[in-house]
């Protein structure tokens, strides 16, 4: 078995054994088929790469980190050594990979765990036809909408939760299909896709990208991903100020649970965008106010809530067809180390609504201790 | 010798040997008398503790980190189990310890290095009388003013650089004199002291402190230190919003050289202050704008400077009596790993003015790479 996995991963089997020994490849407990996942990236193999072991070995490569442009020009020109680039929308939800393993569809989250909620949705949304014809492909996309337990957003006019595809990859190699081929497939199988703004000559792309990002920002949308149509060159991403500030609002509400670098990088993006967009005094002042409000207001909200004795947390919800899915999802959050309280399911059209309070214990405790007069 | 040092530090000599072996106690090269310093705190012994070895052993304990109140009430009440507290000004400069070793005065910076510039100033400012009478005491205070190579500030109406005492400690034990005794000594020897706002019953101190900090903030001054008059309980500090924002301005100008936690803690202070001071919508909006401007404007300034091809750095200056001091100070900065370019000394009244450009290489290089179109 080791030999077969190593061959599919294209690494020596001795190295594979070492990765298992060092705990970089971890078994995910309680999964059928058996599942192992890469807990860190390792050489060319991405963090979140999943290895399913059933009557055969199925590998679903991790979704690679998309690197970020801090300014559009000259970054696009410098990065893309190809005649044109495609600009697609980067939606704000959570990244999933959908694959068929032994004839059954599974939804994987970024880290390579099977998410029961995502799996139920994927089976519902995608159906069987695509994977019957293409068992060795992986659908990569964003799960978006208000019934999103990880990143709930109301900005898209989506009633519950929906899947928007942005990449189709080959299972074991992780190679992306060229964009034209991907678009033919989504049309053929009627799969929703993220918005595609168009194909631009590389030299004109940064000007186009800037206008697109500004418009997306006005709608509070996240940003764009810029891609080589042949998918030979890795894509890069760029986000709107409204998205950076939205992240800061989410983060500072739970200021002691988010990492320091999360805040820092989002703040630095604002500095480079202000310079690239050559803002007037008045525009810069407005950006400063937005930034300051995105940082301070959520923190003030949290401190005041805690002062009133409330638990610091975030209300999210899922809508499931089967109660079993909600129970499995609770176990899944647990396994991920996420602290969450599930309310009793409510019967709704087509299934159950389950309200969940996700707790942020570190922010909760730190805020309390300061309010009680402890030193920092 | 080991036995004598261990005894003075009040630790077993085996532990002292281990601290030397582990590199926690380091020899400072090129000093006469020989100097060793604690590079980390260790148990009760502070980082920056200096051990001078000459015909005898002289230990100057490190200046302890003063812990911070994030809110004044109930922190002061909770921390101070004594009837009254003294409130003193916390000035914005650099912390120095002045001690007499074998009859000569030395100025030590926080880490336990002898700073040649500080030493020249200390000899000039303090004179011989105090240490002739009190060879076993250490004068602790802030070096403040525009001719300050570490933290230059123009906010105090000080023409060049001056020393303001805030503590007198015993050399080897690091015990502080009670405040009343300290005040008698500074009066007797005519040593400048930081401003003392008064002694307050513990129950009234937080209200008084708030008014003092607000007034200090209006003058762009840093904040306060609250102390047990008997100096048995460790002091705590609290700073104005203007000082937090000033730190952010200094830091974000050199955004890639400062640590992420530096930014984070200063931002979080603003959140707690806004809640404790129960600010109106309008006041909070103003605080948000101040915060946002303190973060973004210096970053924009730096990115634009780099775009024009400038080296990212900070212009500081020193005024020395002797050229030798400037040369030694250059070597001292070098030893501290600070990258600085010294201009030719200019003859001025009473000595020489030396302009110094302190370089921030990481911010310089990172900004350039982004402007050149490299990915983050």
XYZ file of C-alpha atoms in Angstrom:
752
model
C 0.000 0.000 0.000
C 2.835 2.387 0.922
C 4.362 1.777 -2.496
C 1.142 2.565 -4.291
C 0.547 5.780 -2.350
C 4.163 6.883 -2.837
C 3.909 6.248 -6.547
C 0.712 8.258 -6.847
C 2.254 11.102 -4.847
C 5.375 10.809 -6.959
C 7.716 10.585 -3.977
C 10.043 7.752 -2.817
C 8.344 5.315 -0.457
C 11.064 5.884 2.159
C 10.074 9.548 2.235
C 6.415 8.620 2.598
C 7.239 6.409 5.579
C 9.203 9.261 7.132
C 6.265 11.651 6.682
C 4.020 9.193 8.504
C 6.588 8.741 11.298
C 7.032 12.505 11.692
C 3.276 12.974 11.986
C 3.033 15.117 8.854
C 0.662 12.570 7.367
C -2.035 11.902 9.967
C -4.843 9.389 10.008
C -8.280 10.995 10.288
C -10.155 8.871 12.777
C -13.578 7.439 12.171
C -13.729 7.905 8.402
C -14.948 5.313 5.920
C -13.152 4.876 3.609
C -9.979 5.260 5.666
C -8.544 8.716 5.296
C -5.067 10.117 5.847
C -4.183 13.759 5.361
C -1.159 16.014 5.066
C -1.152 18.254 8.121
C 1.585 20.485 6.609
C 2.783 21.118 3.129
C 5.799 19.061 2.243
C 7.886 19.819 -0.803
C 5.524 19.945 -3.749
C 2.648 18.330 -1.843
C 0.131 20.719 -0.385
C -1.174 20.846 3.151
C -4.641 19.267 3.123
C -3.789 16.589 0.574
C -6.116 13.661 1.343
C -5.352 9.980 0.854
C -8.415 7.714 0.782
C -7.755 4.015 1.217
C -10.551 1.700 0.057
C -10.461 -1.082 -2.497
C -8.047 1.264 -4.243
C -6.039 4.346 -3.292
C -7.543 7.732 -4.125
C -5.524 10.861 -3.624
C -7.065 14.326 -3.616
C -4.307 16.898 -3.669
C -4.619 19.880 -1.337
C -5.762 23.186 -2.760
C -2.609 25.293 -3.105
C -2.294 28.641 -1.337
C -2.862 31.403 -3.867
C -0.224 34.089 -3.499
C -1.185 37.700 -3.159
C -0.358 40.786 -5.182
C 0.071 43.794 -2.877
C -0.112 46.090 -5.881
C -1.597 45.228 -9.284
C 0.959 46.996 -11.412
C 3.669 45.853 -12.109
C 2.895 42.591 -10.273
C 0.569 41.148 -12.932
C 3.028 41.928 -15.738
C 5.929 40.532 -13.806
C 4.186 37.339 -12.743
C 2.363 36.332 -15.929
C 4.721 35.319 -18.679
C 1.778 34.608 -21.008
C -0.170 36.784 -23.484
C -3.471 37.083 -21.627
C -4.936 36.548 -18.171
C -8.421 35.655 -16.999
C -9.923 37.651 -14.137
C -12.389 35.778 -11.942
C -14.236 36.763 -8.811
C -12.828 35.590 -5.497
C -15.892 34.893 -3.375
C -15.992 35.062 0.403
C -16.933 31.701 1.846
C -14.937 28.563 2.498
C -12.786 26.618 0.086
C -13.977 23.091 -0.644
C -12.926 20.225 -2.840
C -15.583 17.815 -4.025
C -14.499 14.388 -5.190
C -15.984 10.974 -5.801
C -14.397 8.164 -3.828
C -15.560 4.616 -4.581
C -18.705 5.988 -6.181
C -19.668 8.308 -3.330
C -19.290 12.081 -3.280
C -17.318 13.731 -0.456
C -16.741 17.380 0.422
C -13.314 18.200 1.815
C -12.349 21.375 3.633
C -8.989 23.085 3.199
C -7.155 20.961 5.758
C -8.154 17.662 4.140
C -10.957 16.654 6.475
C -14.280 15.351 5.162
C -16.901 17.846 6.350
C -20.261 16.090 6.803
C -22.210 19.287 6.168
C -20.251 20.106 3.028
C -20.650 16.509 1.905
C -24.430 16.597 2.271
C -24.567 19.875 0.348
C -22.183 18.631 -2.330
C -24.254 15.486 -2.944
C -27.326 17.649 -3.207
C -25.868 20.345 -5.420
C -23.603 18.408 -7.759
C -25.545 15.202 -8.394
C -24.087 12.045 -9.894
C -23.652 12.774 -13.598
C -20.383 14.701 -13.447
C -18.495 12.142 -11.418
C -19.935 9.188 -13.302
C -18.247 10.589 -16.386
C -15.197 12.097 -14.644
C -14.290 10.026 -11.586
C -10.706 11.286 -11.579
C -11.493 14.990 -11.410
C -11.956 17.190 -8.338
C -14.333 20.154 -8.288
C -12.793 23.064 -6.385
C -14.887 26.004 -5.364
C -16.317 28.245 -2.673
C -19.256 27.373 -0.426
C -21.048 30.662 0.047
C -24.124 31.995 1.774
C -25.750 32.675 5.136
C -26.139 29.012 6.196
C -22.384 28.796 6.297
C -20.978 27.651 9.608
C -17.439 28.821 8.850
C -17.806 32.159 7.026
C -21.439 33.270 7.001
C -22.023 36.141 4.564
C -25.216 37.806 3.451
C -23.640 39.722 0.598
C -24.458 37.448 -2.335
C -28.219 37.125 -2.582
C -27.948 33.405 -1.898
C -30.804 32.102 0.244
C -28.984 29.280 2.039
C -25.658 27.867 0.869
C -24.384 27.299 -2.618
C -21.284 26.047 -4.374
C -19.409 28.164 -6.931
C -16.722 26.396 -8.871
C -13.392 28.055 -9.684
C -11.124 25.168 -10.580
C -11.204 21.568 -11.734
C -8.157 19.522 -10.813
C -6.923 16.030 -11.475
C -7.093 13.939 -8.343
C -3.557 12.683 -7.786
C -1.497 15.273 -9.637
C -3.500 18.331 -8.631
C -3.051 19.709 -12.146
C -5.759 22.217 -13.121
C -7.678 21.853 -16.359
C -7.188 24.766 -18.752
C -9.908 27.330 -18.110
C -11.680 26.797 -21.455
C -12.027 23.078 -20.748
C -13.294 23.812 -17.244
C -15.919 26.181 -18.634
C -17.115 23.572 -21.119
C -17.530 21.074 -18.297
C -19.466 23.407 -16.003
C -21.774 24.240 -18.860
C -22.259 20.602 -19.815
C -23.036 19.514 -16.242
C -24.801 22.674 -15.208
C -22.504 23.513 -12.310
C -22.461 27.083 -10.998
C -19.236 28.958 -11.489
C -17.745 32.050 -9.906
C -18.196 35.146 -12.024
C -15.659 35.527 -14.820
C -14.923 39.095 -15.787
C -13.043 38.258 -18.926
C -9.737 37.638 -20.594
C -7.333 40.586 -20.848
C -3.995 41.171 -22.517
C -1.439 41.110 -19.700
C -0.507 44.741 -20.314
C -4.075 45.931 -19.860
C -5.005 43.640 -17.009
C -3.978 45.794 -14.054
C -6.113 48.745 -15.182
C -9.070 46.429 -15.752
C -8.459 44.676 -12.436
C -8.451 47.949 -10.567
C -11.866 48.950 -11.908
C -13.282 45.486 -11.217
C -11.969 45.471 -7.651
C -13.350 48.953 -6.988
C -16.769 47.889 -8.223
C -16.632 44.647 -6.216
C -15.656 46.688 -3.183
C -18.703 48.910 -3.566
C -20.802 45.720 -3.341
C -18.758 44.525 -0.318
C -17.481 41.627 -2.392
C -14.054 40.204 -1.715
C -11.870 40.529 -4.775
C -10.386 38.741 -7.730
C -8.146 35.900 -8.768
C -6.019 36.447 -11.845
C -5.200 33.343 -13.850
C -3.214 32.044 -16.772
C -5.900 30.636 -19.134
C -3.689 27.595 -19.674
C -3.260 27.224 -15.858
C 0.473 26.647 -16.266
C 1.425 29.724 -14.204
C 0.034 29.804 -10.640
C -2.825 32.279 -10.118
C -2.553 35.346 -7.864
C -5.200 37.150 -5.850
C -6.045 40.715 -4.927
C -8.753 41.999 -2.604
C -10.860 45.091 -2.095
C -10.410 47.461 0.801
C -13.935 46.586 1.950
C -12.895 42.937 2.192
C -9.683 43.719 4.091
C -11.691 45.862 6.503
C -14.387 43.184 6.760
C -11.744 40.657 7.761
C -10.447 43.093 10.362
C -13.971 43.556 11.723
C -14.405 39.785 11.997
C -10.968 39.393 13.555
C -11.005 42.206 16.093
C -14.357 41.065 17.416
C -12.401 38.014 18.593
C -9.129 39.852 18.987
C -7.379 37.346 21.225
C -8.285 34.291 19.148
C -6.988 35.525 15.792
C -3.243 35.535 15.160
C -1.267 38.763 15.140
C -0.136 38.235 11.515
C -3.803 38.070 10.409
C -4.269 41.675 11.484
C -0.899 42.900 10.302
C -1.119 41.669 6.708
C -4.603 43.102 6.197
C -3.485 46.461 7.501
C -0.410 46.548 5.272
C -2.555 45.815 2.202
C -4.414 49.055 2.833
C -1.181 51.027 2.790
C -0.108 49.705 -0.591
C -3.564 50.101 -2.103
C -3.758 53.722 -0.960
C -0.437 54.454 -2.654
C -1.172 52.526 -5.861
C -4.553 54.231 -6.223
C -2.878 57.561 -5.658
C -5.541 58.764 -3.287
C -6.313 62.378 -2.469
C -6.060 63.692 1.093
C -9.809 63.318 1.434
C -9.891 59.747 0.098
C -7.021 58.761 2.368
C -8.788 60.276 5.351
C -11.878 58.244 4.516
C -9.761 55.076 4.194
C -8.157 55.827 7.585
C -11.580 56.244 9.166
C -12.824 52.986 7.637
C -9.721 51.183 8.841
C -9.942 52.624 12.348
C -13.624 51.780 12.610
C -13.043 48.230 11.365
C -10.515 47.740 14.143
C -11.970 49.567 17.121
C -15.721 49.183 16.803
C -15.816 45.365 16.920
C -13.416 45.392 19.871
C -15.572 47.911 21.722
C -18.624 45.775 20.911
C -16.949 42.683 22.349
C -15.696 44.392 25.505
C -19.139 45.867 26.174
C -20.834 42.506 25.607
C -18.494 40.807 28.029
C -19.065 43.598 30.553
C -22.776 42.760 30.393
C -21.833 39.171 31.209
C -22.334 37.728 27.745
C -20.243 34.879 26.363
C -18.119 36.012 23.448
C -19.105 34.051 20.393
C -20.521 34.117 16.899
C -23.965 32.942 15.909
C -23.914 30.762 12.815
C -26.343 28.217 11.416
C -26.608 25.224 9.153
C -29.554 23.809 7.234
C -29.461 20.031 6.876
C -31.705 17.448 5.272
C -30.840 14.764 7.814
C -30.398 15.169 11.563
C -27.539 12.716 11.293
C -25.590 15.317 9.310
C -25.927 17.862 12.122
C -24.697 15.316 14.664
C -21.746 14.381 12.489
C -20.979 18.037 11.886
C -20.850 18.653 15.615
C -18.298 15.852 15.966
C -16.382 17.316 13.025
C -16.116 20.787 14.635
C -15.005 19.092 17.804
C -12.264 17.261 15.952
C -11.117 20.583 14.493
C -10.834 22.031 17.997
C -13.667 24.487 17.405
C -15.721 25.189 20.508
C -19.404 25.400 19.569
C -22.785 25.025 21.235
C -25.540 23.460 19.101
C -29.166 24.387 19.745
C -32.053 21.980 19.261
C -32.771 21.504 15.534
C -35.854 23.315 14.238
C -37.964 21.655 11.547
C -37.995 23.778 8.387
C -38.928 23.227 4.770
C -36.858 20.350 3.417
C -35.039 19.540 6.649
C -33.735 21.155 9.818
C -32.244 24.471 10.830
C -29.608 24.189 13.539
C -28.365 27.331 15.242
C -24.810 27.158 16.501
C -22.909 29.480 18.802
C -19.255 29.337 18.036
C -17.312 30.311 21.168
C -14.098 32.303 21.229
C -12.757 31.283 24.597
C -9.470 33.141 24.561
C -11.115 36.507 23.786
C -13.841 35.728 26.297
C -11.376 34.991 29.098
C -8.886 37.744 28.301
C -11.612 40.386 28.157
C -13.053 39.201 31.465
C -9.668 39.222 33.159
C -8.959 42.802 32.045
C -12.416 43.931 33.148
C -11.743 42.303 36.514
C -8.629 44.425 36.891
C -5.914 41.964 35.992
C -2.759 43.282 34.382
C -2.127 42.667 30.674
C 34.897 35.116 41.685
C 31.946 32.899 40.712
C 31.159 32.441 44.394
C 31.194 36.165 45.069
C 28.925 36.958 42.113
C 26.524 34.148 43.029
C 26.346 35.376 46.594
C 25.607 38.926 45.488
C 22.924 37.693 43.099
C 21.593 35.458 45.844
C 21.659 32.301 43.694
C 23.642 29.047 44.073
C 27.011 29.167 42.298
C 26.124 26.010 40.331
C 23.166 27.910 38.854
C 25.388 30.846 37.985
C 27.777 28.529 36.134
C 24.848 27.052 34.245
C 23.619 30.532 33.227
C 27.069 31.300 31.826
C 27.210 27.946 30.007
C 23.740 28.457 28.522
C 24.710 31.914 27.254
C 22.121 33.718 29.375
C 24.935 35.655 31.026
C 27.093 37.074 28.238
C 30.387 38.914 28.364
C 30.208 42.381 26.804
C 33.381 42.697 24.780
C 35.765 45.607 25.015
C 34.522 47.087 28.289
C 36.761 48.265 31.114
C 36.001 47.245 33.790
C 34.976 43.815 32.502
C 31.240 43.590 32.062
C 28.853 40.646 31.889
C 25.150 41.013 31.388
C 21.942 38.979 31.624
C 20.604 38.614 28.087
C 17.292 37.234 29.398
C 15.488 37.427 32.675
C 16.092 34.414 34.825
C 13.972 33.669 37.873
C 14.012 36.798 40.001
C 16.930 38.359 38.108
C 15.987 40.852 35.436
C 17.148 40.941 31.853
C 19.788 43.652 31.591
C 21.344 42.946 34.973
C 25.005 44.010 34.681
C 27.949 42.446 36.475
C 31.076 44.621 36.575
C 34.285 42.860 37.505
C 37.130 45.119 38.654
C 39.047 45.071 41.945
C 35.653 44.099 43.329
C 32.357 42.832 41.932
C 29.633 45.405 41.287
C 26.187 44.283 40.275
C 23.613 46.628 38.813
C 20.289 44.850 38.673
C 18.220 45.230 35.523
C 15.307 47.620 35.510
C 12.199 45.456 35.856
C 9.458 45.531 33.247
C 6.577 47.610 34.576
C 3.283 45.840 33.958
C 0.411 47.603 32.288
C -3.134 48.343 33.375
C -5.494 48.056 30.381
C -8.190 49.794 32.387
C -7.641 51.985 35.473
C -10.640 50.830 37.456
C -10.701 48.262 39.065
C -7.053 47.484 38.211
C -5.526 50.024 40.606
C -7.739 48.918 43.496
C -7.076 45.282 42.825
C -3.311 45.638 42.454
C -2.472 48.019 45.299
C -3.001 46.474 48.684
C -1.829 49.691 50.398
C -3.675 52.832 51.545
C -2.347 55.333 48.999
C -0.566 55.427 45.661
C 1.741 57.967 44.071
C 1.102 58.973 40.478
C 4.170 60.000 38.488
C 4.632 60.974 34.865
C 5.945 58.318 32.494
C 8.135 60.245 30.078
C 8.885 59.188 26.522
C 12.590 58.667 26.054
C 14.867 55.772 26.892
C 15.344 54.040 30.208
C 18.794 54.374 31.733
C 20.527 53.316 34.896
C 23.393 55.448 36.156
C 25.846 53.887 38.571
C 29.332 54.481 39.867
C 31.763 51.637 39.307
C 35.228 51.958 40.861
C 34.734 55.701 41.205
C 33.604 56.312 37.607
C 30.073 56.989 36.455
C 28.510 54.758 33.768
C 25.201 54.964 31.942
C 23.549 51.653 31.164
C 20.720 51.071 28.693
C 17.908 48.609 29.335
C 19.766 45.548 28.064
C 22.732 46.073 30.380
C 25.170 47.606 27.899
C 27.224 50.668 28.762
C 26.159 53.355 26.288
C 29.046 55.776 25.671
C 26.702 58.634 24.814
C 24.553 58.071 27.884
C 27.712 57.794 29.959
C 29.048 61.136 28.737
C 25.692 62.770 29.452
C 25.368 61.125 32.849
C 28.809 62.327 33.934
C 27.885 65.801 32.814
C 24.414 65.924 34.309
C 24.843 64.081 37.597
C 28.284 65.155 38.776
C 30.305 63.431 41.505
C 28.647 64.407 44.771
C 25.783 61.926 44.764
C 27.889 58.847 44.115
C 30.658 59.930 46.484
C 28.077 59.771 49.265
C 26.026 56.865 47.849
C 28.275 54.496 45.888
C 25.851 51.593 46.284
C 22.826 53.291 44.778
C 21.685 53.349 41.158
C 19.858 56.308 39.632
C 17.110 55.111 37.301
C 15.407 57.493 34.947
C 14.489 58.563 31.452
C 16.828 60.275 28.980
C 14.597 62.668 27.117
C 14.848 65.280 24.401
C 15.572 65.874 20.730
C 19.283 64.876 20.823
C 18.167 61.369 21.641
C 19.442 58.716 19.255
C 16.936 56.081 20.388
C 13.651 57.929 20.935
C 13.921 61.532 19.789
C 10.980 63.640 20.999
C 10.352 67.344 20.797
C 7.412 67.351 23.157
C 9.111 68.380 26.398
C 10.671 71.803 25.888
C 14.101 70.296 26.485
C 16.791 71.863 24.273
C 19.100 68.849 23.923
C 18.956 65.805 26.196
C 18.228 65.602 29.882
C 17.859 62.998 32.590
C 14.703 62.692 34.696
C 14.913 60.373 37.651
C 12.053 58.072 38.614
C 13.652 55.502 40.871
C 16.694 54.937 43.052
C 17.673 51.325 43.548
C 20.251 49.456 45.547
C 22.921 48.028 43.280
C 22.916 44.306 43.972
C 19.422 43.741 45.334
C 17.609 46.080 42.967
C 15.381 47.180 45.873
C 13.853 50.626 45.356
C 14.127 53.290 48.014
C 10.764 54.395 49.408
C 9.551 57.365 47.411
C 9.898 59.890 50.253
C 13.560 58.958 50.699
C 14.142 59.202 46.969
C 12.607 62.677 46.913
C 14.838 63.837 49.762
C 17.896 62.629 47.854
C 16.981 64.305 44.553
C 16.398 67.532 46.406
C 19.636 67.291 48.326
C 21.711 66.539 45.211
C 19.718 68.706 42.853
C 18.795 65.920 40.424
C 15.841 66.436 38.090
C 12.880 64.202 38.688
C 9.910 63.211 36.580
C 6.778 65.131 37.455
C 4.913 63.816 40.478
C 1.190 64.430 40.420
C 0.576 63.493 44.013
C -0.405 60.846 46.477
C -3.992 59.560 46.318
C -6.090 57.217 48.422
C -6.305 53.991 46.406
C -10.074 54.357 46.032
C -9.771 57.782 44.439
C -6.721 57.089 42.327
C -8.379 55.822 39.154
C -10.547 58.922 38.779
C -7.528 61.151 39.369
C -5.416 59.067 37.009
C -7.958 59.365 34.253
C -7.953 63.169 34.416
C -4.162 63.284 34.549
C -3.809 60.948 31.550
C -6.333 62.960 29.539
C -4.428 66.180 30.245
C -1.085 64.517 29.438
C -2.601 63.240 26.218
C -3.620 66.744 25.189
C 0.079 67.683 25.520
C 1.105 64.555 23.580
C 2.815 63.240 26.681
C 3.049 59.514 27.276
C 1.294 58.580 30.481
C 1.718 57.674 34.114
C 3.272 55.186 36.479
C 1.319 54.388 39.618
C 3.395 53.402 42.628
C 3.209 52.154 46.159
C 4.909 54.956 48.174
C 6.766 52.276 50.140
C 7.809 50.582 46.839
C 6.917 47.169 48.229
C 4.263 46.509 45.581
C 5.472 46.673 41.965
C 4.360 49.775 40.052
C 1.989 49.676 37.071
C 1.738 51.932 34.049
C -0.980 53.393 31.876
C -0.665 55.482 28.724
C -2.600 58.097 26.797
C -4.267 57.420 23.468
C -1.956 60.008 21.905
C 1.040 57.985 23.063
C -0.392 54.687 21.781
C -1.065 56.331 18.439
C 2.368 57.966 18.441
C 3.944 54.546 18.908
C 1.857 53.222 16.024
C 3.002 56.115 13.841
C 6.635 55.376 14.682
C 6.110 51.660 14.144
C 4.143 51.668 10.900
C 6.671 53.998 9.294
C 9.007 51.012 9.601
C 6.255 48.421 9.392
C 8.407 45.428 8.511
C 11.039 46.054 11.195
C 8.710 46.282 14.176
C 7.242 43.104 15.650
C 3.589 42.195 15.062
C 2.849 42.179 18.827
C 4.061 45.799 19.076
C 1.185 46.875 16.838
C -1.376 44.538 18.308
C -1.001 45.526 21.941
C -1.170 49.258 21.185
C -4.324 48.753 19.166
C -5.995 46.684 21.875
C -5.259 49.391 24.467
C -7.394 51.783 22.448
C -10.348 49.416 22.595
C -10.293 49.134 26.361
C -9.757 52.853 26.862
C -12.720 53.673 24.623
C -14.942 51.397 26.704
C -13.647 52.526 30.097
C -14.073 56.197 29.146
C -17.553 55.412 27.957
C -17.174 57.411 24.778
C -19.985 58.852 22.713
C -20.488 57.869 19.059
C -18.735 61.069 18.045
C -15.762 60.579 20.375
C -15.380 56.980 19.229
C -15.451 58.072 15.616
C -12.690 60.576 16.334
C -10.654 57.854 18.092
C -11.144 55.562 15.088
C -9.949 58.277 12.729
C -6.889 58.980 14.913
C -6.094 55.281 15.049
C -6.533 54.787 11.312
C -4.390 57.807 10.505
C -1.668 56.690 12.904
C -1.487 53.376 11.062
C -1.966 54.270 7.411
C -0.361 57.671 6.998
C 3.163 56.653 8.073
C 2.929 53.548 5.864
C 1.841 55.622 2.889
C 4.676 58.065 3.627
C 7.209 55.229 3.655
C 5.913 53.576 0.472
C 5.937 56.892 -1.368
C 9.464 57.690 -0.156
C 10.708 54.323 -1.337
C 8.964 54.816 -4.662
C 10.997 58.001 -5.097
C 14.105 55.900 -4.508
C 14.813 57.053 -0.955
C 16.368 54.813 1.668
C 13.919 54.118 4.484
C 15.390 55.434 7.700
C 15.045 57.817 10.594
C 17.130 60.927 11.117
C 18.388 61.253 14.667
C 21.245 63.187 16.211
C 23.547 63.320 19.174
C 25.459 66.211 20.745
C 28.757 65.188 22.295
C 31.543 67.013 24.093
C 34.226 64.694 22.787
C 34.554 63.199 19.302
C 35.709 60.003 20.971
C 32.196 59.589 22.414
C 30.627 59.712 18.936
C 33.086 57.084 17.684
C 32.388 54.846 20.642
C 28.676 55.352 20.223
C 28.911 54.219 16.612
C 30.614 51.021 17.756
C 27.949 50.623 20.435
C 25.072 50.824 17.910
C 26.936 48.338 15.767
C 27.198 45.929 18.673
C 23.440 46.291 19.225
C 22.827 45.328 15.588
C 21.461 48.772 14.710
C 22.248 49.858 11.173
C 23.158 53.540 11.154
C 25.071 55.981 8.980
C 26.990 58.709 10.824
C 27.583 62.057 9.128
C 30.705 64.151 9.684
C 30.538 65.864 13.099
C 29.706 69.570 13.028
C 31.367 71.878 15.552
C 28.746 73.496 17.785
C 28.748 75.321 21.111
C 30.310 73.069 23.730
C 31.138 70.188 21.395
C 29.917 68.462 18.269
C 26.621 67.701 16.618
C 26.535 64.363 14.803
C 23.626 63.571 12.521
C 22.802 59.897 12.208
C 20.548 58.102 9.763
C 19.182 54.972 11.330
C 18.317 52.503 8.577
C 15.372 50.131 8.600
C 16.576 47.571 6.119
C 13.706 45.117 6.298
C 11.060 47.782 5.585
C 13.290 49.244 2.895
C 13.718 45.912 1.102
C 10.160 44.679 1.530
C 8.694 47.930 0.217
C 11.024 47.852 -2.777
C 10.175 44.259 -3.594
C 6.422 44.958 -3.549
C 6.868 48.068 -5.688
C 8.865 45.943 -8.120
C 5.910 43.592 -8.426
C 6.986 40.710 -6.235
C 4.306 38.739 -4.450
C 3.817 39.161 -0.701
